[in-house]
Amino acid sequence: MKADFWNDRWQRNQIGFHNSEIHPLLTRYWPMLELTNDARVLVPLAGKSLDVRWLIAQGHDVTAVELNKLAVEAFFREQQWSATQTHRPQHIVFHHEALEFWVGDFFAIRKEDLSAFDGVYDCAALIALPAEMRSGYVDAVSALLKPGAKYLLVSLEYPDENMSGPPFAIDSSKITRLFHTSFSIHCHGKHPSEVKGQPCFEIVYTLQRL
Ligand SMILES: C[S@@+](CC[C@H](N)C(=O)[O-])C[C@H]1O[C@@H](n2cnc3c(N)ncnc32)[C@H](O)[C@@H]1O
């Protein structure tokens, strides 16, 4: 998906992917990562997800990244949080206490821009990307992590013929192919869900950076 696709979705407020509640699989599975409260956590392709707020409430230092500025402005407005802004060559960074919200292309963030992370929360991020972008995404996330960093991934499965993505169905063999060289992988089962009115399964994985 090109930037135009997502910017257009935000511009038209066609954001069916946005959850008005904290994701129940986050609150259920995040404790399994056993991260310390002060862990540095990365949330790629964050939208204006309320899950960011929940992660901060756990005491984590959170860095979220989102392409679209309207989304990030909406996040701060809806949370009623003020933010200061700093300008980087390719990003605007909104700062609020333990949160840095980077506006711009996730793929343009360099390892040198940020201290390494202890954890990642990936919800509707990997599955938002078409097949040809996924290994580049996994490399980009991996480069930002400490060895041993923990990763909570919520993937999606549905019969491919039922709909076209995003979100894309990514089965466990594809997850293994994408992650096995840099991560250990544990699958925690399927949770029935619905996307675009179609039944599907959300699949939870915990990964650990080798
Ligand atoms: C399916 S939405 C999910 C948002 C959020 N994770 C959630 O669960 O609500 C994917 C988001 O990724 C953003 N996005 C897409 N490509 C991106 C990129 N290259 N860099 C940063 N954000 C990107 C889009 O603007 C969109 O808000």
Tab-separated table of C-alpha atoms and ligand atoms in Angstrom:
chain	number	residue	atom	x	y	z
A	1	MET	CA	0.000	0.000	0.000
A	2	LYS	CA	1.345	3.372	-0.946
A	3	ALA	CA	1.209	6.386	1.359
A	4	ASP	CA	-1.546	7.903	-0.811
A	5	PHE	CA	-3.831	4.977	-0.048
A	6	TRP	CA	-3.574	5.500	3.729
A	7	ASN	CA	-3.599	9.295	3.568
A	8	ASP	CA	-6.788	9.086	1.525
A	9	ARG	CA	-8.350	6.747	4.121
A	10	TRP	CA	-7.564	9.200	6.921
A	11	GLN	CA	-8.668	12.212	4.863
A	12	ARG	CA	-12.046	10.578	4.171
A	13	ASN	CA	-12.289	9.182	7.716
A	14	GLN	CA	-12.599	5.651	6.258
A	15	ILE	CA	-10.943	4.070	9.253
A	16	GLY	CA	-12.930	0.899	9.857
A	17	PHE	CA	-9.731	-0.604	11.306
A	18	HIS	CA	-9.845	1.770	14.284
A	19	ASN	CA	-11.070	0.170	17.506
A	20	SER	CA	-13.003	2.322	19.927
A	21	GLU	CA	-11.842	0.081	22.768
A	22	ILE	CA	-8.526	-1.251	23.938
A	23	HIS	CA	-7.843	-4.517	22.134
A	24	PRO	CA	-8.753	-7.409	24.480
A	25	LEU	CA	-5.908	-9.535	23.082
A	26	LEU	CA	-3.429	-6.837	24.134
A	27	THR	CA	-4.545	-6.824	27.763
A	28	ARG	CA	-4.734	-10.620	27.785
A	29	TYR	CA	-1.389	-11.451	26.186
A	30	TRP	CA	0.902	-8.485	26.909
A	31	PRO	CA	1.699	-9.720	30.465
A	32	MET	CA	3.126	-12.917	28.912
A	33	LEU	CA	6.013	-10.859	27.538
A	34	GLU	CA	7.119	-10.174	31.123
A	35	LEU	CA	8.562	-6.797	30.253
A	36	THR	CA	9.555	-4.500	33.098
A	37	ASN	CA	7.360	-1.444	33.618
A	38	ASP	CA	10.034	0.920	32.326
A	39	ALA	CA	10.607	-1.077	29.102
A	40	ARG	CA	10.882	0.865	25.849
A	41	VAL	CA	8.068	-0.220	23.548
A	42	LEU	CA	7.647	0.351	19.810
A	43	VAL	CA	4.211	0.555	18.174
A	44	PRO	CA	4.661	0.631	14.382
A	45	LEU	CA	1.850	1.789	12.064
A	46	ALA	CA	-0.091	2.913	15.132
A	47	GLY	CA	-3.015	4.848	13.667
A	48	LYS	CA	-4.693	6.568	16.602
A	49	SER	CA	-4.972	3.353	18.558
A	50	LEU	CA	-6.133	3.526	22.171
A	51	ASP	CA	-3.752	0.643	22.835
A	52	VAL	CA	-0.942	3.219	22.918
A	53	ARG	CA	-2.566	4.763	25.963
A	54	TRP	CA	-2.870	1.363	27.663
A	55	LEU	CA	0.818	0.624	27.084
A	56	ILE	CA	1.773	3.968	28.628
A	57	ALA	CA	-0.474	3.206	31.607
A	58	GLN	CA	1.648	0.075	32.192
A	59	GLY	CA	4.591	2.395	32.810
A	60	HIS	CA	6.314	1.794	29.467
A	61	ASP	CA	8.172	4.407	27.435
A	62	VAL	CA	6.272	4.196	24.164
A	63	THR	CA	7.335	5.242	20.676
A	64	ALA	CA	4.481	5.036	18.183
A	65	VAL	CA	4.916	5.629	14.453
A	66	GLU	CA	2.167	6.679	12.053
A	67	LEU	CA	2.328	7.957	8.507
A	68	ASN	CA	-0.616	10.322	8.707
A	69	LYS	CA	-0.483	13.544	10.691
A	70	LEU	CA	-4.298	13.839	10.961
A	71	ALA	CA	-4.323	10.501	12.780
A	72	VAL	CA	-1.744	11.625	15.320
A	73	GLU	CA	-3.431	14.979	15.858
A	74	ALA	CA	-6.725	13.114	16.391
A	75	PHE	CA	-5.016	10.816	18.892
A	76	PHE	CA	-3.839	13.723	21.049
A	77	ARG	CA	-7.135	15.571	20.720
A	78	GLU	CA	-9.172	12.515	21.719
A	79	GLN	CA	-6.898	11.728	24.663
A	80	GLN	CA	-6.981	15.414	25.636
A	81	TRP	CA	-3.214	15.320	25.878
A	82	SER	CA	-1.086	18.288	24.915
A	83	ALA	CA	2.097	17.615	22.975
A	84	THR	CA	5.205	19.484	21.986
A	85	GLN	CA	6.602	18.931	18.497
A	86	THR	CA	10.126	18.553	17.204
A	87	HIS	CA	11.101	18.351	13.557
A	88	ARG	CA	13.456	15.694	12.216
A	89	PRO	CA	14.616	15.505	8.596
A	90	GLN	CA	11.838	13.095	7.594
A	91	HIS	CA	9.493	13.075	10.579
A	92	ILE	CA	7.612	15.266	13.027
A	93	VAL	CA	7.783	13.943	16.570
A	94	PHE	CA	4.988	14.675	19.050
A	95	HIS	CA	6.152	14.400	22.670
A	96	HIS	CA	3.941	13.871	25.697
A	97	GLU	CA	5.504	12.553	28.912
A	98	ALA	CA	6.510	8.906	28.248
A	99	LEU	CA	5.188	8.995	24.675
A	100	GLU	CA	6.934	9.914	21.429
A	101	PHE	CA	4.602	9.777	18.440
A	102	TRP	CA	6.555	9.902	15.176
A	103	VAL	CA	4.651	11.137	12.149
A	104	GLY	CA	6.034	9.884	8.858
A	105	ASP	CA	7.203	6.767	7.071
A	106	PHE	CA	8.149	3.931	9.412
A	107	PHE	CA	10.585	2.629	6.778
A	108	ALA	CA	12.502	5.927	6.876
A	109	ILE	CA	13.398	5.570	10.573
A	110	ARG	CA	17.028	4.665	11.011
A	111	LYS	CA	18.544	2.657	13.836
A	112	GLU	CA	20.614	5.731	14.797
A	113	ASP	CA	17.426	7.801	15.315
A	114	LEU	CA	16.277	5.906	18.389
A	115	SER	CA	17.574	3.885	21.340
A	116	ALA	CA	16.891	0.191	20.898
A	117	PHE	CA	13.524	-1.165	22.079
A	118	ASP	CA	12.692	-3.923	24.590
A	119	GLY	CA	9.270	-4.662	23.151
A	120	VAL	CA	6.986	-4.307	20.145
A	121	TYR	CA	3.215	-4.253	19.872
A	122	ASP	CA	2.090	-5.076	16.348
A	123	CYS	CA	-1.650	-4.887	15.846
A	124	ALA	CA	-2.980	-4.343	12.331
A	125	ALA	CA	0.521	-3.305	11.238
A	126	LEU	CA	2.131	-6.333	9.529
A	127	ILE	CA	-1.289	-7.393	8.241
A	128	ALA	CA	-1.817	-3.935	6.726
A	129	LEU	CA	1.112	-4.522	4.353
A	130	PRO	CA	0.994	-6.370	1.039
A	131	ALA	CA	3.225	-9.418	0.651
A	132	GLU	CA	6.046	-7.582	-1.131
A	133	MET	CA	6.521	-5.145	1.774
A	134	ARG	CA	6.509	-7.620	4.647
A	135	SER	CA	10.095	-8.860	4.773
A	136	GLY	CA	11.335	-5.244	4.549
A	137	TYR	CA	9.036	-4.417	7.454
A	138	VAL	CA	10.330	-7.311	9.560
A	139	ASP	CA	13.917	-6.196	8.837
A	140	ALA	CA	13.047	-2.600	9.766
A	141	VAL	CA	11.459	-3.652	13.088
A	142	SER	CA	14.282	-6.112	13.874
A	143	ALA	CA	16.910	-3.410	13.379
A	144	LEU	CA	15.295	-1.293	16.106
A	145	LEU	CA	15.245	-4.026	18.782
A	146	LYS	CA	17.631	-5.118	21.512
A	147	PRO	CA	18.679	-8.776	21.431
A	148	GLY	CA	16.096	-10.651	23.509
A	149	ALA	CA	13.384	-8.040	22.847
A	150	LYS	CA	9.803	-9.360	23.022
A	151	TYR	CA	7.182	-8.871	20.311
A	152	LEU	CA	3.417	-9.296	20.546
A	153	LEU	CA	1.937	-9.863	17.098
A	154	VAL	CA	-1.749	-10.131	16.258
A	155	SER	CA	-2.104	-11.669	12.814
A	156	LEU	CA	-5.190	-12.557	10.825
A	157	GLU	CA	-6.443	-15.609	8.952
A	158	TYR	CA	-9.409	-15.876	6.602
A	159	PRO	CA	-9.984	-17.775	3.382
A	160	ASP	CA	-8.198	-15.630	0.795
A	161	GLU	CA	-11.067	-15.780	-1.680
A	162	ASN	CA	-13.442	-14.097	0.790
A	163	MET	CA	-11.977	-10.622	0.488
A	164	SER	CA	-9.045	-8.575	-0.629
A	165	GLY	CA	-6.801	-6.807	1.856
A	166	PRO	CA	-5.897	-4.783	3.694
A	167	PRO	CA	-6.099	-6.326	6.173
A	168	PHE	CA	-4.333	-9.317	4.634
A	169	ALA	CA	-4.542	-12.914	5.793
A	170	ILE	CA	-1.110	-14.175	6.856
A	171	ASP	CA	-1.059	-17.843	7.862
A	172	SER	CA	1.414	-19.440	10.240
A	173	SER	CA	3.704	-20.783	7.498
A	174	LYS	CA	4.122	-17.223	6.189
A	175	ILE	CA	4.751	-15.935	9.724
A	176	THR	CA	7.445	-18.592	10.168
A	177	ARG	CA	9.066	-17.668	6.857
A	178	LEU	CA	9.095	-13.980	7.729
A	179	PHE	CA	10.389	-14.211	11.277
A	180	HIS	CA	12.340	-17.435	11.817
A	181	THR	CA	15.807	-16.111	11.019
A	182	SER	CA	15.642	-13.308	13.601
A	183	PHE	CA	13.056	-14.440	16.159
A	184	SER	CA	11.858	-17.404	18.173
A	185	ILE	CA	8.126	-17.812	17.553
A	186	HIS	CA	5.285	-19.032	19.777
A	187	CYS	CA	1.704	-19.213	18.585
A	188	HIS	CA	-1.029	-18.763	21.198
A	189	GLY	CA	-4.012	-19.900	19.238
A	190	LYS	CA	-6.876	-18.589	17.201
A	191	HIS	CA	-9.510	-16.150	18.356
A	192	PRO	CA	-12.690	-15.844	16.294
A	193	SER	CA	-13.274	-12.344	15.037
A	194	GLU	CA	-14.848	-10.460	12.155
A	195	VAL	CA	-13.428	-8.160	9.521
A	196	LYS	CA	-15.453	-6.289	6.906
A	197	GLY	CA	-18.456	-8.360	8.004
A	198	GLN	CA	-16.653	-11.662	7.309
A	199	PRO	CA	-15.737	-14.254	9.931
A	200	CYS	CA	-11.994	-14.594	10.485
A	201	PHE	CA	-9.479	-15.550	13.155
A	202	GLU	CA	-7.028	-13.323	14.951
A	203	ILE	CA	-3.881	-15.296	15.726
A	204	VAL	CA	-1.666	-14.204	18.592
A	205	TYR	CA	2.081	-14.782	18.479
A	206	THR	CA	4.771	-13.903	20.971
A	207	LEU	CA	8.179	-13.581	19.374
A	208	GLN	CA	11.609	-13.004	20.845
A	209	ARG	CA	14.487	-11.322	19.015
A	210	LEU	CA	17.445	-13.697	18.794
B	1	LIG	C1	-4.691	-0.912	9.426
B	1	LIG	S1	-4.174	0.590	10.122
B	1	LIG	C2	-3.882	0.084	11.792
B	1	LIG	C3	-3.673	1.193	12.758
B	1	LIG	C4	-3.519	0.743	14.234
B	1	LIG	N1	-2.420	-0.177	14.402
B	1	LIG	C5	-4.798	0.186	14.777
B	1	LIG	O1	-4.817	-0.987	15.170
B	1	LIG	O2	-5.792	0.935	14.810
B	1	LIG	C6	-2.557	0.783	9.453
B	1	LIG	C7	-1.963	2.128	9.746
B	1	LIG	O3	-0.627	2.161	9.273
B	1	LIG	C8	-0.345	3.433	8.745
B	1	LIG	N2	0.785	3.256	7.821
B	1	LIG	C9	0.767	2.628	6.629
B	1	LIG	N3	1.984	2.629	6.065
B	1	LIG	C10	2.807	3.263	6.938
B	1	LIG	C11	4.193	3.592	6.932
B	1	LIG	N4	4.986	3.245	5.895
B	1	LIG	N5	4.710	4.249	7.980
B	1	LIG	C12	3.920	4.594	9.045
B	1	LIG	N6	2.594	4.303	9.110
B	1	LIG	C13	2.046	3.658	8.068
B	1	LIG	C14	-1.644	3.863	8.100
B	1	LIG	O4	-1.768	5.256	7.928
B	1	LIG	C15	-2.675	3.300	9.076
B	1	LIG	O5	-3.035	4.253	10.046
